[in-house]
Amino acid sequence: MDYNRIDSISRSQHPNKQLTDVQYGTAGFRAKSDLLDHVLYRMGILTVLRSKQKNATIGLMITASHNEEPDNGVKLVDPAGEMLDSSWELIATELANIPDSELVNALKKIIKDENINEDSPSSVIIGRDTRESGWSLSRAAIDGINAADGIIQDFGIITTPQLHYLVVCSNTNGSYGEPTVEGYLLKLVNALLSIKKAKNNDLYVGEIYLDAANGVGAIAAKEFQEILHDNLSIRIFNDGNGPLNHKCGADYVKVQQCPPINSPGKSLTRCVSIDGDADRVIYYYLDDSDKFHLLDGDRIATLIASYLKELVEESELKIQLGLVQTAYANGASTTYISEFLKIPVVCTETGVKHLHHKALEFDVGVYFEANGHGTVVVKDSVLKMIRTASQNMNLPKKCRTASSKLTSLIDVVNQTVGDALSDMLLVEAILYVRGWDIVTWERSYTDLPNRQLKVKVQDRNVIETTDAARKCVSPSGLQSKIDELVARYSKGRAFVRASGTEDIVRVYAECDSSSEVEKFAAEVALAVHQLAGGIGPEPII
Ligand code: G16
């Protein structure tokens, strides 16, 4: 590598102005966009090194997902489509924050420590969401990749899950799919159509209203609509003509527990909200009395897992199915999964990077965060077994048909990462085969009333947790205060953790009383404010 070139471009075009340090968080770096130019240049170089090390294509996505427009960020994607390995997060953080004068030595050290052959080829796929700052940040990343002599494929404005898909396709010689956006759209739509072709269902209403958070998902949803024709009418609102993620999008609807701005007022209409980079999805509707009902990631997970379980049982194949959640999962959903569906369920830390790895331990792993981020992963050997069974004429017809349905269902899934639009098509496929409307779907269990709050503190890093964020170990005294509050509420459960995407501490509380849950959450938020260095006004109880 030409270190002089890397150094001179760094100092002259992408200097680290040392305004503030950035941290690799839950899903990469995320900060105000004007702090990120040098970070993107350096991440461009880092992806080239990672690509050389793995001898595979690496992905770089410029997005701040659910955050509002002034923020931006970068997610790095490893060869199999998963988030950058945690062992490299520290490397990325150090590289992002060192002074310009230390950049070259830091790169040489990474190459030595990580045993990277500088002469290996490298290839990086980049993409960005619709944020205005995305274009110049992508130039910074491209400068970094070019400076390190990497080969770039720039897909411009695409969704995060599309980028993950493209990385996997490039690294699997197209066996996962064609490495183009058209290939992605056609793969998912064809799988959905094959499910619909196998069965007629007049009970299903093929119309949904989609809140696209004014983000890149609106573009992808329009592209889907063009090839779905009347198989599914996607009526898009918040389609890019308003501010990104402002009073709309999956995060807003989930946390505020209310419809987004511009939502159709018609009752019993199936509505969907996705986030700014289209990797999260939730459903909602208004009932006859205009009461808001939320069907979040837990509900999507249970719908998918229960249908998969039905098909696995019918197929008579030996497949171990499992479900992965986080502490944010509603207690009622966990009880339903373990006691009614009888599917093993495990809890991990927040962040798809944690859930994805845990889900890979099952033959078929369904993972979903309550906020709507999730997917299904299937072991290659298991997928092969299912495909073979679907064509094995020695098996009873019922088993063959179930295997064939499993194959089509798995094809609707973007297994590389949580994908709002693929998940939406998957939900629609299951509602179609079951002939369910949204009310029937919701009937499976009743959520415990719950509330999420955000608390601003001087330094969110003072909050340290353990046990998948269910116990707070610092600052001292906070967990015992939470325990004391929890004990006052029937079916009470609460926890706090530092967000890895926003400069806040998150508070979650649930109990069996909808009239008390607000107070419960506010009491926990007040404890955080008082014991963890809260700034601004104290939460009102
Ligand atoms: C990212 C992660 C999710 C996580 C969310 C919130 O989502 O990919 O797994 O749940 O951040 O994380 P935190 O609570 O640490 O802020 P997105 O959609 O914003 O990229």
XYZ file of C-alpha atoms and ligand atoms in Angstrom:
561
model
C 0.000 0.000 0.000
C 1.106 3.533 -0.704
C 1.277 4.878 2.846
C 2.464 8.313 1.726
C -0.653 8.674 -0.383
C -2.918 7.475 2.453
C -1.244 9.947 4.819
C -1.379 12.927 2.501
C -5.059 12.409 1.544
C -5.886 11.983 5.217
C -4.222 15.240 6.287
C -5.292 17.339 3.296
C -8.833 16.084 2.666
C -10.124 14.115 5.658
C -8.318 15.371 8.752
C -9.379 14.313 12.237
C -10.324 17.642 13.772
C -10.383 15.934 17.195
C -13.746 17.505 18.042
C -14.928 14.474 19.939
C -14.260 10.746 20.085
C -16.667 8.334 18.408
C -17.447 4.824 19.637
C -18.374 1.708 17.702
C -21.861 1.162 19.175
C -24.775 -1.225 18.801
C -24.677 -0.963 15.023
C -21.443 0.775 14.052
C -20.515 4.444 14.443
C -23.322 6.923 14.850
C -22.953 10.655 15.503
C -23.776 14.093 14.125
C -22.839 13.865 10.459
C -20.288 16.689 10.599
C -18.124 14.609 12.971
C -17.816 11.690 10.607
C -15.799 12.684 7.522
C -12.443 11.357 8.779
C -14.195 8.306 10.267
C -15.593 7.337 6.851
C -12.202 7.841 5.169
C -10.578 5.570 7.734
C -13.376 2.988 7.604
C -12.920 2.900 3.835
C -9.290 1.895 4.437
C -10.264 -0.544 7.190
C -12.738 -2.381 4.954
C -9.951 -2.902 2.434
C -7.795 -4.482 5.161
C -10.668 -6.644 6.353
C -11.346 -7.711 2.770
C -7.688 -8.666 2.299
C -7.726 -10.611 5.565
C -10.900 -12.542 4.738
C -10.175 -12.758 1.025
C -13.794 -11.755 0.457
C -16.035 -8.776 -0.266
C -16.846 -6.516 2.696
C -19.779 -4.072 2.969
C -19.871 -0.472 4.120
C -23.289 1.131 4.660
C -23.632 4.820 5.434
C -26.726 5.262 7.575
C -27.967 6.347 10.969
C -31.045 4.199 10.550
C -33.756 5.277 13.023
C -31.963 8.484 14.128
C -33.135 11.819 12.773
C -31.656 13.559 9.699
C -28.718 15.481 11.306
C -27.105 12.203 12.426
C -25.318 9.742 10.237
C -23.189 6.660 10.740
C -21.580 3.625 9.224
C -22.298 -0.079 9.543
C -19.557 -2.493 8.423
C -20.627 -5.848 7.033
C -18.562 -9.041 7.181
C -18.407 -11.629 4.335
C -21.353 -13.786 5.438
C -23.571 -10.700 5.720
C -23.308 -10.393 9.483
C -22.202 -7.235 11.300
C -18.418 -6.693 11.642
C -16.917 -9.238 14.045
C -16.751 -7.855 17.578
C -12.979 -8.442 17.708
C -12.631 -5.719 15.047
C -14.902 -3.193 16.773
C -12.086 -2.103 19.045
C -9.707 -1.839 16.084
C -12.278 0.308 14.276
C -12.792 2.570 17.300
C -9.062 3.118 17.786
C -8.502 3.824 14.116
C -11.412 6.277 14.031
C -10.087 8.354 16.906
C -6.278 8.525 16.591
C -4.634 11.789 15.439
C -3.701 12.049 11.737
C -0.009 11.769 12.634
C -0.565 8.209 13.955
C -2.726 6.884 11.119
C -0.024 5.174 9.070
C 1.573 3.465 12.067
C -1.846 2.310 13.259
C -2.559 0.763 9.854
C 0.825 -0.992 9.818
C 0.099 -2.364 13.293
C -3.318 -3.724 12.221
C -1.697 -5.402 9.216
C 0.929 -7.022 11.459
C -1.354 -7.984 14.373
C -4.068 -9.366 12.119
C -1.679 -11.171 9.849
C -2.903 -9.435 6.703
C -1.220 -9.994 3.366
C -1.004 -6.545 1.768
C -0.801 -8.112 -1.683
C -4.138 -9.931 -1.422
C -6.938 -8.569 -3.580
C -9.745 -6.614 -1.911
C -13.255 -5.610 -2.754
C -15.763 -3.406 -0.949
C -19.464 -2.807 -1.637
C -20.758 0.531 -0.444
C -24.230 1.986 -0.119
C -25.979 4.844 1.669
C -29.440 5.829 2.836
C -31.251 9.002 1.748
C -29.654 11.398 4.258
C -28.272 14.573 2.669
C -24.904 14.053 4.353
C -24.648 10.559 2.821
C -23.201 11.692 -0.498
C -20.166 13.514 0.886
C -19.562 10.808 3.482
C -19.618 8.206 0.733
C -16.961 10.288 -1.118
C -14.817 10.114 2.033
C -15.225 6.313 2.205
C -14.431 5.996 -1.511
C -11.299 8.132 -1.031
C -10.231 5.729 1.734
C -10.882 2.616 -0.341
C -9.075 4.120 -3.342
C -6.137 5.270 -1.232
C -5.725 1.683 -0.017
C -6.082 0.369 -3.604
C -9.342 -1.483 -2.971
C -11.901 -2.300 -5.663
C -15.198 -0.481 -5.079
C -18.727 -1.293 -6.123
C -20.812 1.748 -5.211
C -24.541 0.933 -5.228
C -25.517 4.490 -4.235
C -28.818 4.810 -2.370
C -29.974 1.375 -1.186
C -31.445 -0.114 1.979
C -29.153 -1.630 4.610
C -30.554 -5.151 4.057
C -29.979 -4.809 0.307
C -26.320 -4.096 1.035
C -26.071 -7.175 3.288
C -27.704 -9.260 0.553
C -25.273 -7.944 -2.091
C -22.266 -8.794 0.092
C -23.447 -12.366 0.620
C -24.273 -12.883 -3.064
C -20.832 -11.599 -4.054
C -19.156 -13.994 -1.635
C -21.149 -17.076 -2.617
C -20.733 -16.926 -6.406
C -24.386 -16.023 -6.780
C -25.671 -19.195 -5.096
C -27.610 -17.079 -2.562
C -28.946 -14.869 -5.358
C -27.911 -12.517 -8.112
C -25.723 -9.716 -6.717
C -27.882 -6.862 -8.006
C -30.787 -4.874 -6.565
C -33.029 -6.380 -9.279
C -31.852 -9.847 -8.229
C -32.838 -9.051 -4.638
C -36.311 -7.794 -5.571
C -37.045 -10.718 -7.876
C -35.793 -13.357 -5.444
C -38.168 -12.232 -2.695
C -41.150 -11.527 -4.922
C -40.864 -14.825 -6.813
C -40.764 -16.712 -3.504
C -43.896 -14.910 -2.314
C -45.675 -15.605 -5.597
C -44.823 -19.288 -5.434
C -46.499 -19.467 -1.996
C -49.581 -17.705 -3.345
C -49.669 -19.942 -6.418
C -49.737 -23.069 -4.239
C -52.944 -22.056 -2.502
C -55.982 -19.854 -3.129
C -57.215 -17.770 -0.263
C -60.182 -15.449 -0.613
C -60.088 -14.506 3.058
C -56.839 -12.598 2.649
C -56.981 -8.885 1.799
C -53.869 -7.997 -0.222
C -53.612 -4.357 0.742
C -51.351 -2.696 3.309
C -50.498 0.888 4.240
C -46.766 1.442 4.596
C -45.179 4.229 6.658
C -41.750 4.404 5.009
C -40.318 6.859 7.616
C -39.516 9.237 4.726
C -36.479 7.084 4.070
C -34.852 4.767 1.555
C -37.479 2.072 2.225
C -39.942 4.138 0.191
C -37.773 3.685 -2.909
C -37.412 -0.056 -2.367
C -41.128 -0.474 -1.595
C -42.026 1.267 -4.881
C -39.676 -1.092 -6.715
C -41.336 -4.069 -5.021
C -44.771 -2.732 -5.950
C -43.822 -2.557 -9.623
C -43.214 -6.293 -9.751
C -45.819 -7.386 -7.211
C -48.639 -5.885 -9.311
C -51.999 -6.671 -7.701
C -50.609 -9.567 -5.632
C -50.112 -7.024 -2.893
C -51.028 -3.344 -2.935
C -48.550 -1.342 -0.913
C -49.997 2.120 -0.246
C -46.952 4.117 0.774
C -47.110 7.214 2.979
C -44.252 9.175 4.574
C -42.675 8.317 1.265
C -39.729 10.705 1.312
C -41.454 14.061 1.070
C -41.138 14.856 4.769
C -38.395 14.840 7.384
C -36.722 11.470 7.917
C -37.920 9.455 10.950
C -39.723 12.527 12.321
C -42.956 11.468 14.013
C -42.912 8.409 11.821
C -41.083 5.136 11.275
C -40.888 1.907 13.244
C -38.936 3.325 16.186
C -41.360 6.232 16.710
C -44.447 4.023 16.492
C -42.987 1.348 18.796
C -41.689 3.723 21.485
C -44.565 6.243 21.419
C -47.198 3.510 20.970
C -49.231 5.640 18.582
C -49.715 5.872 14.797
C -47.189 7.864 12.765
C -47.993 11.184 11.180
C -50.149 10.888 8.007
C -51.421 7.430 8.989
C -54.745 6.477 7.383
C -57.610 6.943 9.829
C -59.544 3.916 8.556
C -60.146 1.304 11.244
C -58.965 -2.311 10.928
C -56.548 -1.381 8.157
C -53.296 -3.353 8.197
C -50.537 -0.756 8.597
C -46.795 -1.262 8.558
C -43.995 1.028 9.770
C -40.367 0.597 8.776
C -37.324 2.644 9.823
C -34.946 4.989 8.004
C -32.762 2.293 6.435
C -35.498 -0.338 6.156
C -34.113 -2.952 8.495
C -36.888 -2.824 11.097
C -40.604 -3.423 10.724
C -43.673 -3.407 12.940
C -47.419 -3.654 12.217
C -50.255 -1.684 13.785
C -53.949 -0.919 13.333
C -56.790 1.113 14.801
C -59.838 -0.818 16.014
C -63.505 0.219 15.642
C -63.125 2.559 18.596
C -59.959 4.070 17.124
C -57.834 2.389 19.777
C -54.249 1.853 18.638
C -52.934 -1.747 18.529
C -49.251 -2.534 18.038
C -47.932 -5.803 16.606
C -44.213 -5.471 17.179
C -41.138 -7.613 16.583
C -42.178 -10.108 19.285
C -45.502 -10.607 17.545
C -43.822 -11.027 14.139
C -41.388 -13.556 15.662
C -44.191 -15.622 17.177
C -46.177 -15.596 13.929
C -43.166 -16.813 11.949
C -42.006 -19.343 14.551
C -45.456 -20.865 15.046
C -45.906 -21.370 11.284
C -42.401 -22.795 10.912
C -43.090 -25.180 13.783
C -46.307 -26.355 12.118
C -44.458 -27.049 8.854
C -41.510 -28.748 10.566
C -43.903 -31.084 12.400
C -45.801 -31.871 9.192
C -42.566 -32.523 7.309
C -41.482 -35.019 10.009
C -37.913 -33.792 9.555
C -35.594 -33.629 12.555
C -35.050 -29.907 12.764
C -34.221 -27.962 15.905
C -36.141 -24.689 15.883
C -35.273 -21.891 18.316
C -36.132 -18.288 18.995
C -33.892 -15.445 20.174
C -35.107 -12.283 21.903
C -33.669 -9.467 24.036
C -34.707 -8.051 27.401
C -37.103 -5.716 25.556
C -39.290 -8.685 24.568
C -42.686 -8.465 26.174
C -42.967 -10.987 29.033
C -46.250 -12.253 27.575
C -44.526 -13.127 24.299
C -41.797 -15.098 26.058
C -44.390 -17.034 28.070
C -46.390 -17.722 24.894
C -43.299 -18.994 23.043
C -42.045 -21.264 25.786
C -45.320 -22.478 27.288
C -47.725 -22.520 24.334
C -45.522 -22.894 21.258
C -42.990 -24.923 23.252
C -40.095 -23.529 21.264
C -36.769 -22.984 23.069
C -36.228 -19.270 23.616
C -33.024 -17.474 24.613
C -32.275 -13.882 25.554
C -29.204 -11.965 24.330
C -27.915 -8.439 24.572
C -29.464 -5.780 22.346
C -28.114 -5.552 18.815
C -28.741 -7.850 15.888
C -25.055 -8.767 15.956
C -25.744 -10.641 19.216
C -29.072 -12.169 18.200
C -27.845 -13.309 14.787
C -24.947 -15.317 16.262
C -27.164 -16.955 18.867
C -29.775 -17.860 16.244
C -27.090 -19.584 14.146
C -26.786 -22.175 16.938
C -30.205 -23.595 15.993
C -30.982 -25.544 12.813
C -33.575 -22.877 12.112
C -33.219 -19.798 14.295
C -35.800 -17.036 14.425
C -34.501 -13.849 16.011
C -36.354 -10.618 16.585
C -35.937 -7.582 18.752
C -39.189 -6.098 20.002
C -38.372 -3.015 17.913
C -38.909 -5.055 14.747
C -35.316 -5.926 13.837
C -34.959 -9.592 12.995
C -34.989 -12.466 10.557
C -34.758 -16.242 10.245
C -31.465 -18.082 9.704
C -31.258 -21.635 8.410
C -28.168 -23.860 8.447
C -27.024 -24.729 4.911
C -27.123 -28.456 5.675
C -30.686 -28.139 6.982
C -31.818 -26.188 3.949
C -30.348 -28.892 1.737
C -32.189 -31.575 3.733
C -35.497 -29.689 3.393
C -35.034 -29.208 -0.371
C -34.160 -32.872 -0.836
C -37.207 -33.964 1.201
C -39.485 -31.758 -0.894
C -38.529 -33.843 -3.963
C -38.275 -37.258 -2.373
C -41.122 -39.307 -3.901
C -40.562 -42.026 -1.281
C -41.874 -39.724 1.419
C -45.594 -39.370 2.161
C -47.197 -36.521 0.187
C -48.008 -34.589 3.372
C -44.309 -34.551 4.367
C -43.162 -33.600 0.874
C -45.671 -30.761 0.649
C -44.652 -29.408 4.068
C -40.978 -29.460 3.014
C -41.809 -27.700 -0.192
C -43.765 -25.014 1.735
C -40.796 -24.618 4.070
C -38.491 -24.097 1.099
C -40.684 -21.363 -0.383
C -41.098 -19.667 2.974
C -37.343 -19.621 3.591
C -36.828 -18.106 0.141
C -38.924 -15.055 1.158
C -36.481 -14.424 3.984
C -33.427 -12.222 3.633
C -31.315 -14.377 5.932
C -28.360 -12.027 5.818
C -29.839 -9.582 8.349
C -33.153 -8.170 9.604
C -34.913 -6.762 6.535
C -38.104 -4.737 6.974
C -39.447 -5.416 3.496
C -38.535 -9.095 3.343
C -40.046 -9.549 6.829
C -43.174 -7.731 5.675
C -43.528 -10.078 2.690
C -42.974 -13.035 5.029
C -45.733 -11.853 7.379
C -48.029 -11.284 4.391
C -47.261 -14.800 3.106
C -48.167 -16.351 6.467
C -51.328 -14.260 6.872
C -52.223 -15.341 3.328
C -51.814 -19.078 3.897
C -53.565 -18.885 7.235
C -56.335 -16.628 5.948
C -55.833 -14.345 8.936
C -56.566 -10.668 9.292
C -54.554 -8.520 11.703
C -57.088 -8.954 14.515
C -56.902 -12.751 14.349
C -53.117 -12.552 14.335
C -53.163 -10.362 17.451
C -55.385 -12.802 19.343
C -52.590 -15.314 20.048
C -51.584 -13.569 23.315
C -52.069 -10.256 25.107
C -49.056 -8.006 25.621
C -48.274 -6.835 29.132
C -48.586 -3.046 29.269
C -45.106 -1.588 28.817
C -43.323 1.715 28.441
C -39.929 2.828 27.147
C -38.349 6.141 28.181
C -35.093 7.920 27.416
C -33.011 9.685 30.085
C -30.250 12.170 29.269
C -27.184 11.798 31.480
C -23.755 13.425 31.507
C -21.987 10.236 30.468
C -24.067 7.230 29.466
C -21.016 4.976 29.907
C -21.514 5.119 33.676
C -24.322 2.598 33.133
C -22.883 -0.915 33.054
C -25.049 -3.992 32.793
C -24.807 -7.755 32.858
C -27.104 -10.745 32.205
C -28.134 -9.530 28.701
C -28.740 -6.024 30.137
C -31.234 -7.309 32.694
C -29.073 -6.293 35.676
C -27.332 -2.993 36.171
C -23.968 -3.278 37.933
C -23.014 0.391 37.857
C -23.640 3.005 39.215
C -23.936 1.367 42.585
C -27.353 1.478 44.187
C -29.260 1.766 40.915
C -30.142 -1.935 40.576
C -31.347 -2.192 44.187
C -33.568 0.836 43.607
C -34.946 -0.801 40.436
C -35.561 -4.048 42.380
C -37.435 -2.105 45.022
C -39.657 -0.450 42.393
C -40.246 -3.720 40.502
C -41.475 -5.383 43.697
C -44.303 -2.840 43.960
C -45.953 -3.881 40.672
C -47.724 -7.100 39.800
C -45.778 -8.868 37.027
C -43.344 -5.945 37.232
C -40.110 -6.046 35.258
C -37.743 -3.187 34.462
C -34.209 -2.599 33.300
C -31.983 0.213 32.089
C -29.104 0.288 29.613
C -27.008 2.809 27.717
C -28.087 3.146 24.111
C -25.437 2.302 21.547
C -27.003 4.481 18.879
C -28.144 7.606 20.737
C -26.601 9.639 23.549
C -29.164 8.534 26.129
C -29.984 5.816 28.670
C -32.975 3.639 27.784
C -35.520 2.631 30.412
C -37.934 -0.267 29.942
C -40.762 -1.159 32.337
C -43.692 -3.536 32.107
C -46.360 -4.699 34.566
C -49.901 -6.007 34.332
C -51.627 -2.643 34.830
C -51.957 -0.194 31.956
C -52.906 2.581 34.382
C -49.734 2.111 36.430
C -47.090 1.342 33.805
C -46.423 5.038 32.977
C -45.777 5.792 36.637
C -43.595 2.691 37.007
C -41.417 3.662 34.012
C -41.165 7.267 35.237
C -40.032 6.072 38.681
C -37.252 3.985 37.110
C -36.300 6.931 34.874
C -36.129 9.165 37.949
C -33.823 6.675 39.671
C -31.519 6.789 36.618
C -31.614 10.575 36.587
C -30.741 10.798 40.275
C -28.123 8.043 40.467
C -26.478 8.192 37.028
C -25.879 11.926 36.584
C -29.044 12.982 34.793
C -29.054 16.305 33.000
C -32.034 18.576 32.369
C -35.342 18.371 34.218
C -36.084 15.270 36.312
C -38.710 12.883 34.887
C -42.162 13.707 36.239
C -43.995 10.937 38.083
C -29.711 -0.661 15.850
C -29.407 -2.126 16.022
C -30.550 -2.811 16.721
C -30.826 -2.102 18.046
C -31.054 -0.610 17.813
C -31.167 0.187 19.090
O -30.845 -0.530 15.046
O -29.175 -2.698 14.753
O -30.204 -4.142 16.913
O -31.943 -2.630 18.665
O -29.953 -0.078 17.106
O -29.964 0.069 19.797
P -29.687 0.905 21.087
O -30.778 0.566 22.047
O -28.340 0.462 21.542
O -29.751 2.362 20.721
P -30.921 0.557 13.884
O -32.172 0.205 13.176
O -30.954 1.913 14.552
O -29.671 0.342 13.110
